[in-house]
Tab-separated table of C-alpha atoms in Angstrom:
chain	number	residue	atom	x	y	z
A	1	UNK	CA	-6.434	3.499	30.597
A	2	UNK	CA	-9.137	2.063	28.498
A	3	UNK	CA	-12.730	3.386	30.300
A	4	UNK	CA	-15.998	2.857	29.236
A	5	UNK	CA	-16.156	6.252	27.527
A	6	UNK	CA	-12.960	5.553	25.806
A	7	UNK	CA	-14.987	1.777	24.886
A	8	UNK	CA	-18.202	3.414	23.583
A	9	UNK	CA	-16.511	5.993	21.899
A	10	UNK	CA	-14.222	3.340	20.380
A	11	UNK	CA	-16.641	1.297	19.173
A	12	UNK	CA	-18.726	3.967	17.711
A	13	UNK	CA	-15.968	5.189	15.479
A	14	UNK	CA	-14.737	1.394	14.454
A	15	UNK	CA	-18.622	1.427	13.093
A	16	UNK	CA	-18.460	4.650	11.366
A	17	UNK	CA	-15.251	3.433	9.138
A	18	UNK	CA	-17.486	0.613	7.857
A	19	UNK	CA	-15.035	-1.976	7.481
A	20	UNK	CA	-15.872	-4.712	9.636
A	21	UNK	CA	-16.675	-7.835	8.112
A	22	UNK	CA	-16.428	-6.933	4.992
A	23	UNK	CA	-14.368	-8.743	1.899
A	24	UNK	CA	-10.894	-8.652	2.427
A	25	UNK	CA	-9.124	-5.454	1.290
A	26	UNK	CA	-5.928	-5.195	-0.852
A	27	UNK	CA	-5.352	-1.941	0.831
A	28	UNK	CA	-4.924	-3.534	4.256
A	29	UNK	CA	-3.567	-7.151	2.716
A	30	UNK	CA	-0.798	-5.154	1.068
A	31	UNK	CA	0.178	-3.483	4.555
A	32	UNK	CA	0.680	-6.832	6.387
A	33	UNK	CA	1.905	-8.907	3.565
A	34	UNK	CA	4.887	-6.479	3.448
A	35	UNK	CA	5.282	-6.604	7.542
A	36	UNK	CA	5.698	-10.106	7.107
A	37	UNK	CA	8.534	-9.695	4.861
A	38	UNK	CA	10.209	-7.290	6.549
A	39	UNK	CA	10.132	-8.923	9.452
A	40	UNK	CA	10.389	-11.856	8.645
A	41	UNK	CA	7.193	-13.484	10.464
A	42	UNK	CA	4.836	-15.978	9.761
A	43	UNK	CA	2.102	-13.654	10.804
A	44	UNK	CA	0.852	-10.101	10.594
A	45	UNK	CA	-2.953	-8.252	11.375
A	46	UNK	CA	-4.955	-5.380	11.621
A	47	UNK	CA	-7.250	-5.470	14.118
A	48	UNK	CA	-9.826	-3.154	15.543
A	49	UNK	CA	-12.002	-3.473	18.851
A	50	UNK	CA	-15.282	-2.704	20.031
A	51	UNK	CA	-16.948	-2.840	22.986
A	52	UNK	CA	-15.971	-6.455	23.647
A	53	UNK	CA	-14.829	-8.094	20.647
A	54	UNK	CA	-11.723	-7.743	18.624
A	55	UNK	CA	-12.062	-7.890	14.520
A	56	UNK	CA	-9.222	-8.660	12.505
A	57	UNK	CA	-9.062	-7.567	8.737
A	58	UNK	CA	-6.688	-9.555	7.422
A	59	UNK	CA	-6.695	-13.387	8.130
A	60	UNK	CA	-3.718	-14.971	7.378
A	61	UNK	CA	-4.679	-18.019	7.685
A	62	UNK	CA	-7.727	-19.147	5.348
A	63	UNK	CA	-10.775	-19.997	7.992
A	64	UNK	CA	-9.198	-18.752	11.189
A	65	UNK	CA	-11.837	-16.730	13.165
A	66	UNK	CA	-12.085	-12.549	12.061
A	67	UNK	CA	-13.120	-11.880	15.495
A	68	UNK	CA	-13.483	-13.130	19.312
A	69	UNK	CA	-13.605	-11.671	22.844
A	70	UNK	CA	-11.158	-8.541	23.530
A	71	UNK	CA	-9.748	-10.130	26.640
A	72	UNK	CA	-8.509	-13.518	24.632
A	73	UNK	CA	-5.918	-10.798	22.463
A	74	UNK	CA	-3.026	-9.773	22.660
A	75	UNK	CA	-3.985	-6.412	21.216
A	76	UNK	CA	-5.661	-5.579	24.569
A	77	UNK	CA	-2.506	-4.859	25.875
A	78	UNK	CA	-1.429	-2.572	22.699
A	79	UNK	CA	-4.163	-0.425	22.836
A	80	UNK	CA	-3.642	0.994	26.583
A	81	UNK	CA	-0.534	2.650	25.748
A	82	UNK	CA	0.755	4.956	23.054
A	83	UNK	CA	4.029	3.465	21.754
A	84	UNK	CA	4.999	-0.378	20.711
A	85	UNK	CA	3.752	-3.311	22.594
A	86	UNK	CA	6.873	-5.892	22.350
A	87	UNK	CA	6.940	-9.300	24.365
A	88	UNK	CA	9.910	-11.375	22.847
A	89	UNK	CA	8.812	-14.555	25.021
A	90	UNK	CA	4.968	-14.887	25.345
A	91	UNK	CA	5.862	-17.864	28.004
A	92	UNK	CA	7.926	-15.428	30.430
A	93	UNK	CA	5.439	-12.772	30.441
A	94	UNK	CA	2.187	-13.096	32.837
A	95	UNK	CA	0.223	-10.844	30.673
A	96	UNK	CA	0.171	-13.545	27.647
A	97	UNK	CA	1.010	-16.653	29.157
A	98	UNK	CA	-2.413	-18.043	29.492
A	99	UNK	CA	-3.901	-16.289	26.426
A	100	UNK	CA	-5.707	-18.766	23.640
A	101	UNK	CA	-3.029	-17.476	20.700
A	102	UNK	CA	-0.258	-18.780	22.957
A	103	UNK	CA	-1.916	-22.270	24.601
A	104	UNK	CA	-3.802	-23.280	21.473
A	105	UNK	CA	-1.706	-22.021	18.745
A	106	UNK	CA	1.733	-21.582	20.234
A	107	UNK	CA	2.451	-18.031	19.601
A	108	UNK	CA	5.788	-17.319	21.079
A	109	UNK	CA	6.638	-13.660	20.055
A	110	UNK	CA	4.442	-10.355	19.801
A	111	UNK	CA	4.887	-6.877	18.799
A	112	UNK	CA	2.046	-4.634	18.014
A	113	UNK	CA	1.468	-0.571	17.714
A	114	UNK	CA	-1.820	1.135	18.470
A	115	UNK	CA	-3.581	2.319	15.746
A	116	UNK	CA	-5.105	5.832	16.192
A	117	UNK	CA	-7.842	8.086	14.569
A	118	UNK	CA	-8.304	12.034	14.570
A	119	UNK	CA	-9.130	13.337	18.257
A	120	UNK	CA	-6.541	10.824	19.536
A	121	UNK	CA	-8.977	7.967	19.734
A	122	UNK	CA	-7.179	4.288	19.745
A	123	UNK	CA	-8.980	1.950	17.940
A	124	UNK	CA	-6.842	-1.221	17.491
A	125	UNK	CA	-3.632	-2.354	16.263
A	126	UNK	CA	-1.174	-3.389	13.588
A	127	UNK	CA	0.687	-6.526	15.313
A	128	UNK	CA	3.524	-9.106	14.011
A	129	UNK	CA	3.171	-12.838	15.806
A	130	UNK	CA	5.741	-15.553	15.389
A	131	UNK	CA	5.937	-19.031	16.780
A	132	UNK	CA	9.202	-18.677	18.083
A	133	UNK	CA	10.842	-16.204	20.590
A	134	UNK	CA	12.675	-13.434	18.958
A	135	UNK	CA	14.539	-10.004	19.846
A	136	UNK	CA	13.029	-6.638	18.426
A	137	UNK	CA	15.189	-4.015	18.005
A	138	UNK	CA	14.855	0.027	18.672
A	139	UNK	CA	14.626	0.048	14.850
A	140	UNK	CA	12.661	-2.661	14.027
A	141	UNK	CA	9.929	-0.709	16.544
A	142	UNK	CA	10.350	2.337	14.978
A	143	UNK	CA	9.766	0.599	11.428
A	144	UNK	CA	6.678	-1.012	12.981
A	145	UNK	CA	5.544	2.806	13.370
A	146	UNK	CA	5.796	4.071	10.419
A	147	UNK	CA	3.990	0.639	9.041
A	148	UNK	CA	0.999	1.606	11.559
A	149	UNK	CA	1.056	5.233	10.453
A	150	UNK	CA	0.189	3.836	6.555
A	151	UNK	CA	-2.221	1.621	8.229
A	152	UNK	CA	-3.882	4.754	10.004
A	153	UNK	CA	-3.862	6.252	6.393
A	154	UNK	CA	-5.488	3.192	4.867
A	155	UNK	CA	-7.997	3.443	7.523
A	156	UNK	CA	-8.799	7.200	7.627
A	157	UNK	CA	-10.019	7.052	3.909
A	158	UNK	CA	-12.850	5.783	4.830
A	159	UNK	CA	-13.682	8.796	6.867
A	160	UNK	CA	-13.105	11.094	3.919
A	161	UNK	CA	-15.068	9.910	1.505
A	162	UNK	CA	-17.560	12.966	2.202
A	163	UNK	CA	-14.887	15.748	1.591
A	164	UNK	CA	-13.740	17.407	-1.731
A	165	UNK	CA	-9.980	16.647	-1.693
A	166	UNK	CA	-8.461	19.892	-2.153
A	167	UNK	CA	-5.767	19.871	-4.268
A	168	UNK	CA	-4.279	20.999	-7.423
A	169	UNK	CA	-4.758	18.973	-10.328
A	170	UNK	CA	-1.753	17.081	-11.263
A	171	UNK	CA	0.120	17.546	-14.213
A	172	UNK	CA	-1.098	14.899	-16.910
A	173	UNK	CA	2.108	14.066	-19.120
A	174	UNK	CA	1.198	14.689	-23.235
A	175	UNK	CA	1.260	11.459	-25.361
A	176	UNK	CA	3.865	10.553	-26.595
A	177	UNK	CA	5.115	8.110	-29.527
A	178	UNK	CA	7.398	5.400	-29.714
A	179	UNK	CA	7.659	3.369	-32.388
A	180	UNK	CA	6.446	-0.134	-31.596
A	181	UNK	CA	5.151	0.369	-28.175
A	182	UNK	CA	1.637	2.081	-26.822
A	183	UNK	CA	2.200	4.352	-23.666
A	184	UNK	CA	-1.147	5.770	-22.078
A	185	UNK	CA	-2.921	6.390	-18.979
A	186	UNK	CA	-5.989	7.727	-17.435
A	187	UNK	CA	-6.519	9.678	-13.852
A	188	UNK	CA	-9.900	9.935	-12.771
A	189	UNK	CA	-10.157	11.962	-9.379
A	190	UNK	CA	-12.830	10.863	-6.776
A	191	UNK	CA	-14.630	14.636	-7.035
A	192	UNK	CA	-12.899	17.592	-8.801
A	193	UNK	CA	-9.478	16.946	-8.364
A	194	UNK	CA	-7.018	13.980	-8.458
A	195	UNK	CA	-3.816	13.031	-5.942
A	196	UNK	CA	-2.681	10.844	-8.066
A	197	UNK	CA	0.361	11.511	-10.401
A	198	UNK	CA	1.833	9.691	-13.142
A	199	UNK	CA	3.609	10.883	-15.834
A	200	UNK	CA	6.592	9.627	-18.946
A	201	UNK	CA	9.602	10.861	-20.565
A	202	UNK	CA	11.073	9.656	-22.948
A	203	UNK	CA	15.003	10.640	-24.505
A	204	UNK	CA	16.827	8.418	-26.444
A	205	UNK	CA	16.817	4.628	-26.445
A	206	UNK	CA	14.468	5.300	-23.052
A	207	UNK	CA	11.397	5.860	-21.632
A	208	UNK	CA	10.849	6.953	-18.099
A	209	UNK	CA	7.218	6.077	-16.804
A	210	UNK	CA	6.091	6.783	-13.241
A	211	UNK	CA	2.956	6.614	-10.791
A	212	UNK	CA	2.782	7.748	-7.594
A	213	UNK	CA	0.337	7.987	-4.949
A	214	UNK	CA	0.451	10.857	-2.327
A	215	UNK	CA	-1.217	9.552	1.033
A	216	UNK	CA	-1.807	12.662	2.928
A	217	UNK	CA	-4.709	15.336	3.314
A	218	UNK	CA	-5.980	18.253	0.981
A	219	UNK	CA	-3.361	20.306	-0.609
A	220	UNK	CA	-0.153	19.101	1.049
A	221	UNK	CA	-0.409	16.150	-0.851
A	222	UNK	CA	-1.006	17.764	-4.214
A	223	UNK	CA	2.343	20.177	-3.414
A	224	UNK	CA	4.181	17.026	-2.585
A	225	UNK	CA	2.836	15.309	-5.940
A	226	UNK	CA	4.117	18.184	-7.618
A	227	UNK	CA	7.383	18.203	-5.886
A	228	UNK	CA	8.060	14.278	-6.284
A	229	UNK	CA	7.099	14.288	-10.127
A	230	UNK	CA	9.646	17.854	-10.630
A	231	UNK	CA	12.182	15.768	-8.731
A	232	UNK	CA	12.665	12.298	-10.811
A	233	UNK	CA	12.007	14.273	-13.975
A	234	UNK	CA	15.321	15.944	-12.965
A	235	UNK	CA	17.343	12.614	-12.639
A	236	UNK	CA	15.721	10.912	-15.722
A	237	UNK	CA	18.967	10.278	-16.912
A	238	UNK	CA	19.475	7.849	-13.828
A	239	UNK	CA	18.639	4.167	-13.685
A	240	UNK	CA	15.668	3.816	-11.484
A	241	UNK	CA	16.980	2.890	-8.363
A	242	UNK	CA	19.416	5.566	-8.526
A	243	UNK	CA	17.074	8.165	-9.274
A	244	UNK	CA	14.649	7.137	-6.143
A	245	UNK	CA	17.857	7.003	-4.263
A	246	UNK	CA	18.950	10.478	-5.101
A	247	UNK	CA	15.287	12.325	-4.365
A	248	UNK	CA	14.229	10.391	-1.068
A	249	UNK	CA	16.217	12.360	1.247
A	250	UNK	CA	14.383	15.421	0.601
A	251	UNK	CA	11.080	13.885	-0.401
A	252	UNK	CA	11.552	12.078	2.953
A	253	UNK	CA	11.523	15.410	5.176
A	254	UNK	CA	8.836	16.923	3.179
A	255	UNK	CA	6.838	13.986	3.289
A	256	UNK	CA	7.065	13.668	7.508
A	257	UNK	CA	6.497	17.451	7.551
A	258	UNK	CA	3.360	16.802	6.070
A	259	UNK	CA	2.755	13.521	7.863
A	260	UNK	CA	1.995	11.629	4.608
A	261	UNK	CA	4.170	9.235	2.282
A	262	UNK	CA	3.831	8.026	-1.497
A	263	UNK	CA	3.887	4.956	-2.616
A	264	UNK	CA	5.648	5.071	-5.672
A	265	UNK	CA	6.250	2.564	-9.046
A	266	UNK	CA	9.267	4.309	-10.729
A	267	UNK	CA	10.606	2.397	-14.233
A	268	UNK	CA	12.516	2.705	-16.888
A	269	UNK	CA	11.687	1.057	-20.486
A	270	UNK	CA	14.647	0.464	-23.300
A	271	UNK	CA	12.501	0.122	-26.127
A	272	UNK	CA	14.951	-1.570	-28.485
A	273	UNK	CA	14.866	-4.922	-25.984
A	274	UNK	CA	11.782	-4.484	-23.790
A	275	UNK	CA	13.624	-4.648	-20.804
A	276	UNK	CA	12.004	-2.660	-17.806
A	277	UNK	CA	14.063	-1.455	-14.625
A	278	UNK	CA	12.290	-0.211	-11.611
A	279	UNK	CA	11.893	0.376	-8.005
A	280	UNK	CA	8.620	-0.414	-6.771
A	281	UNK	CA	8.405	1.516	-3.039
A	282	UNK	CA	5.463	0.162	-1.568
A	283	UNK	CA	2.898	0.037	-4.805
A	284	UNK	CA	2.391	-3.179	-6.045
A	285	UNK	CA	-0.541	-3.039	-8.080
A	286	UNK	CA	1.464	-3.873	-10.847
A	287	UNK	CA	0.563	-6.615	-13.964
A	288	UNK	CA	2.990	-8.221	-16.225
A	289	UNK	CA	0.577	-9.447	-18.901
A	290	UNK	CA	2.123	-12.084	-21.271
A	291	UNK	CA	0.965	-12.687	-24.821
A	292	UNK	CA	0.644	-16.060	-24.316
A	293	UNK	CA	-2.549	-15.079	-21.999
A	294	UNK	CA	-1.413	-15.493	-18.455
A	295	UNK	CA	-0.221	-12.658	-16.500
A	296	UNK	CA	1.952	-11.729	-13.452
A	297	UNK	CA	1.356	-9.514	-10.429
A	298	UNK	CA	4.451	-8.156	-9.560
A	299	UNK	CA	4.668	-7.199	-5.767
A	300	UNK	CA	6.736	-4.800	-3.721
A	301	UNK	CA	9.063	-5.104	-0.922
A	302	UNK	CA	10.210	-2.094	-0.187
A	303	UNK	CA	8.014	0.801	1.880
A	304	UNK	CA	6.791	4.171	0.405
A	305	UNK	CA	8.722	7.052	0.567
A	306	UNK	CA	8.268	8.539	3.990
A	307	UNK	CA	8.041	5.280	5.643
A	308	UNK	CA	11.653	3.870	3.739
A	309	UNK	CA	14.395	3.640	6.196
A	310	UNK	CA	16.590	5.843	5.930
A	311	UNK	CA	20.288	3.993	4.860
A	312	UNK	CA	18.321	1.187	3.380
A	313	UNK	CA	18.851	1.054	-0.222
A	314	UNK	CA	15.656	0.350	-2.512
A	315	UNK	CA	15.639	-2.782	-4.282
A	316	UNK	CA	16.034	-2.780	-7.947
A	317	UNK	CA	14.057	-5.356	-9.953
A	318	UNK	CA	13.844	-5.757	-13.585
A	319	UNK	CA	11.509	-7.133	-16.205
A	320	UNK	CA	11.365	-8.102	-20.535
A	321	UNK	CA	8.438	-6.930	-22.020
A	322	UNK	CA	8.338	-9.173	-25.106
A	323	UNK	CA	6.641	-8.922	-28.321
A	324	UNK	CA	2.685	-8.585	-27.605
A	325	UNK	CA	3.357	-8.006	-24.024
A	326	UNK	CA	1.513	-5.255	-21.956
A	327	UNK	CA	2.447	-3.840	-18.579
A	328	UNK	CA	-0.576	-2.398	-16.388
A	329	UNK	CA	-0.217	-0.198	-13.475
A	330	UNK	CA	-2.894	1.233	-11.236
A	331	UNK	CA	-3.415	3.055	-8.229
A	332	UNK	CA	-4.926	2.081	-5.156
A	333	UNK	CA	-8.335	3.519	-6.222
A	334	UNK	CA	-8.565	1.107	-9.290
A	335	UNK	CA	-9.133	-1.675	-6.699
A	336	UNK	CA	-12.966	0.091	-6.149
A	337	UNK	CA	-13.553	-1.112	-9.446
A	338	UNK	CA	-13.859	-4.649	-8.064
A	339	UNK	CA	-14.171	-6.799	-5.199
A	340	UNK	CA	-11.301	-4.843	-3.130
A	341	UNK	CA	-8.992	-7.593	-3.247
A	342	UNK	CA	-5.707	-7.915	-5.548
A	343	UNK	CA	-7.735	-10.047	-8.244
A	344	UNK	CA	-9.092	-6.882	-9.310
A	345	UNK	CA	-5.731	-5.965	-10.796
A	346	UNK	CA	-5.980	-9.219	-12.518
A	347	UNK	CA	-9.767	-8.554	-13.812
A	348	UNK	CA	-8.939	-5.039	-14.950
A	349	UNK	CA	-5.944	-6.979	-17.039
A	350	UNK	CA	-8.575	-9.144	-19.184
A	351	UNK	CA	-10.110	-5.862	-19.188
A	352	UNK	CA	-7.081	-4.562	-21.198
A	353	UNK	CA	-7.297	-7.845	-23.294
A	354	UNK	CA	-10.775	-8.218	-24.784
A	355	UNK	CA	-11.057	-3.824	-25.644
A	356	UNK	CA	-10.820	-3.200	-29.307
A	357	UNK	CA	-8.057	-0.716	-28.362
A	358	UNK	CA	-6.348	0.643	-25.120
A	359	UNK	CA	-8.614	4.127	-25.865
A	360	UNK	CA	-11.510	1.964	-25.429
A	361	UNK	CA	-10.031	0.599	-22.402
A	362	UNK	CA	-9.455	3.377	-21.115
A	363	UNK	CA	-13.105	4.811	-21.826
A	364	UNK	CA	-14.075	1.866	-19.174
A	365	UNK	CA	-12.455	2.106	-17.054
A	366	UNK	CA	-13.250	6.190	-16.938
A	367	UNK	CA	-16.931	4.994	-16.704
A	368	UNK	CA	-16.455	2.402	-14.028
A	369	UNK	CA	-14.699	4.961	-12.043
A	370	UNK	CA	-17.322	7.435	-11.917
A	371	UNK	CA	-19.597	5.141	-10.657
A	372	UNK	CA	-17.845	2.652	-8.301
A	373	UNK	CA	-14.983	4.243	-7.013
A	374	UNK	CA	-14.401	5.997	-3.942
A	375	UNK	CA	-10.930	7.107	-4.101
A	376	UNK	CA	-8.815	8.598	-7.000
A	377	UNK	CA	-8.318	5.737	-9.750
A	378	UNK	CA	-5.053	5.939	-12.273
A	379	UNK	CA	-4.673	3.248	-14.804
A	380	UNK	CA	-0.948	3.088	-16.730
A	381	UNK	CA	-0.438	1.134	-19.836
A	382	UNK	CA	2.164	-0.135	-21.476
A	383	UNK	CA	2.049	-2.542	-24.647
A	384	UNK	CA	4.573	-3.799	-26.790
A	385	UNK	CA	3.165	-4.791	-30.404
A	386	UNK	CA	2.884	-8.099	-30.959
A	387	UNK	CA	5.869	-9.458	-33.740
């Protein structure tokens, strides 16, 4: 039951994360633009609530309101009870029939989960809508779960902000050479440490690169860094998709042990042809940038590891780096370095463009870090010399 404690409380910590009305975020925009494609609906939000007002983060819609009165959402309803809110026919149910989102804009379906913070506070929802009825399987709510848990994740950083993340240091892969191509990166850890962890092999007519970001808290996630790193390195000689295929079992269990997941950009680079296979599990802060001047943000459709169905195969894509070409790939803490939103992927790209050299890049991106950033920040590049 949602009291007036429960209200005030509530609202209190909805202030204290500091996101309201703010820019729009790529960390939240990437959770609901891959609900919609899952689930094939039109439309997806985060919202939080107050004392009396609902706030959505992430419009769909460009100019639809970010906020109005608790009572005119469906969300109220999500937020008095633990599990999944589901109404396949808004028309047939009394609790939405004569709500604004189904008399003015004709939503037909909902299906929301609450959204909770440490001490077991609920603070809003993750919800699908759709303008037709539709069915919603035990699965599909359990997937809807898992996409709230990231959500809670995404949330909870900005609670943590304040805390040394203890952790190990990860593993920093030494440089390597291959003729006609520069590999590099950069990890710069919000305080002492980082949770990030990329790293490259390279055997053969093939280069393995890899980032990886741990969601999870203090050392856990470092051990599971560790552990996920140690585990592709040992199936290096697998195509991407196989390799992610043969260590998400196990990185599964450890991961819900630990109540945390990775997002995770896992390729595979033949050199000779500058063709690049991957799996890209719920990253998608990745830029294909051409010589020609225009570039390419490539976006995922699969979920992290820990939130990946299990049975579900990832989705292999694939990609030609051509002469002069440069692939950039960057954590979630590189979006600090801009506005928030996905166009600083893009920004960080010309970034790439106009250094004298990818070490100078690099050097500004360290610099930017350590004074914008509030989360760890990994940059990955890889250039193919121009003909």
């Amino acid at each position: 039951m949602d009291t007036d404690g429960s209200r005030s409380a509530r609202a209190a910590l909805v202030a204290a994360l500091d996101v309201v009305g703010l820019a729009p975020s790529e960390r939240f925009d990437r959770i609901v633009r891959i609900a919609r494609e899952v689930f094939d609906v039109p439309l997806s939000y985060i919202n939080l609530l107050d004392d009396t007002l609902l706030h959505t983060l992430t419009q769909n819609i460009a100019g639809e309101p970010t906020s109005g009165p608790v009572e005119w959402s469906f969300c109220q309803l999500t937020v008095q009870r633990p599990g999944p809110t589901v109404v396949r026919d808004t028309l047939d149910d009394p609790r939405t029939v004569h709500l604004p989102g189904v008399t003015s804009r004709g939503i037909r379906f909902y299906a929301g989960v609450p959204l909770t913070m440490p001490g077991e506070l609920t603070i809003g929802s993750l919800c699908l809508m759709d303008v037709r009825p539709r069915e919603f399987s035990p699965q599909d709510e359990a997937a809807l779960i898992d996409l709230g848990r990231w959500t809670e994740q995404a949330l909870a950083k900005g609670l943590q902000h304040d805390r040394l993340l203890e952790v190990v240091e990860a593993l920093t892969p030494p440089p390597v050479h291959v003729p006609g191509w520069t590999l590099t990166g950069l990890s710069v850890p919000y305080g002492d440490l980082s949770g990030d962890v990329h790293d490259w092999t390279v055997a053969d007519d093939a280069v393995t690169v890899t980032l990886a970001d741990i969601m999870g808290k203090e050392q856990p996630a470092a051990l599971l860094a560790a552990g996920l790193r140690a585990a592709l390195r040992q199936h290096e000689d697998l195509t991407p998709v196989a390799a992610v295929a043969a260590v998400a079992p196990r990185m599964t269990e450890d991961l819900g042990r630990a109540s945390a997941f990775a997002t995770l950009f896992h390729s595979r680079l033949t050199p000779s042809t500058g063709r690049l296979d991957f799996v890209d599990a719920g990253h998608g802060l990745v830029v294909h940038l051409h010589a020609d001047g225009t570039s390419e943000i490539r976006r995922s459709r699969d979920l992290p590891l820990g939130l990946h169905p299990q049975g579900v195969p990832f989705r292999p894509g694939s990609l030609v780096l051509e002469p002069g070409d440069a692939l950039l790939v960057a954590s979630d803490g590189a979006l600090d370095l801009g506005d928030g939103t996905i166009d600083t992927l893009t920004d960080i790209g010309r970034t790439l463009r106009r250094a004298p050299s990818t070490s100078a890049f690099l050097e500004t991106v360290r610099l930017r870090a350590a004074e914008h950033a509030e989360d760890d920040v990994t940059v990955l590049v890889l250039a193919r010399d121009a003909a």
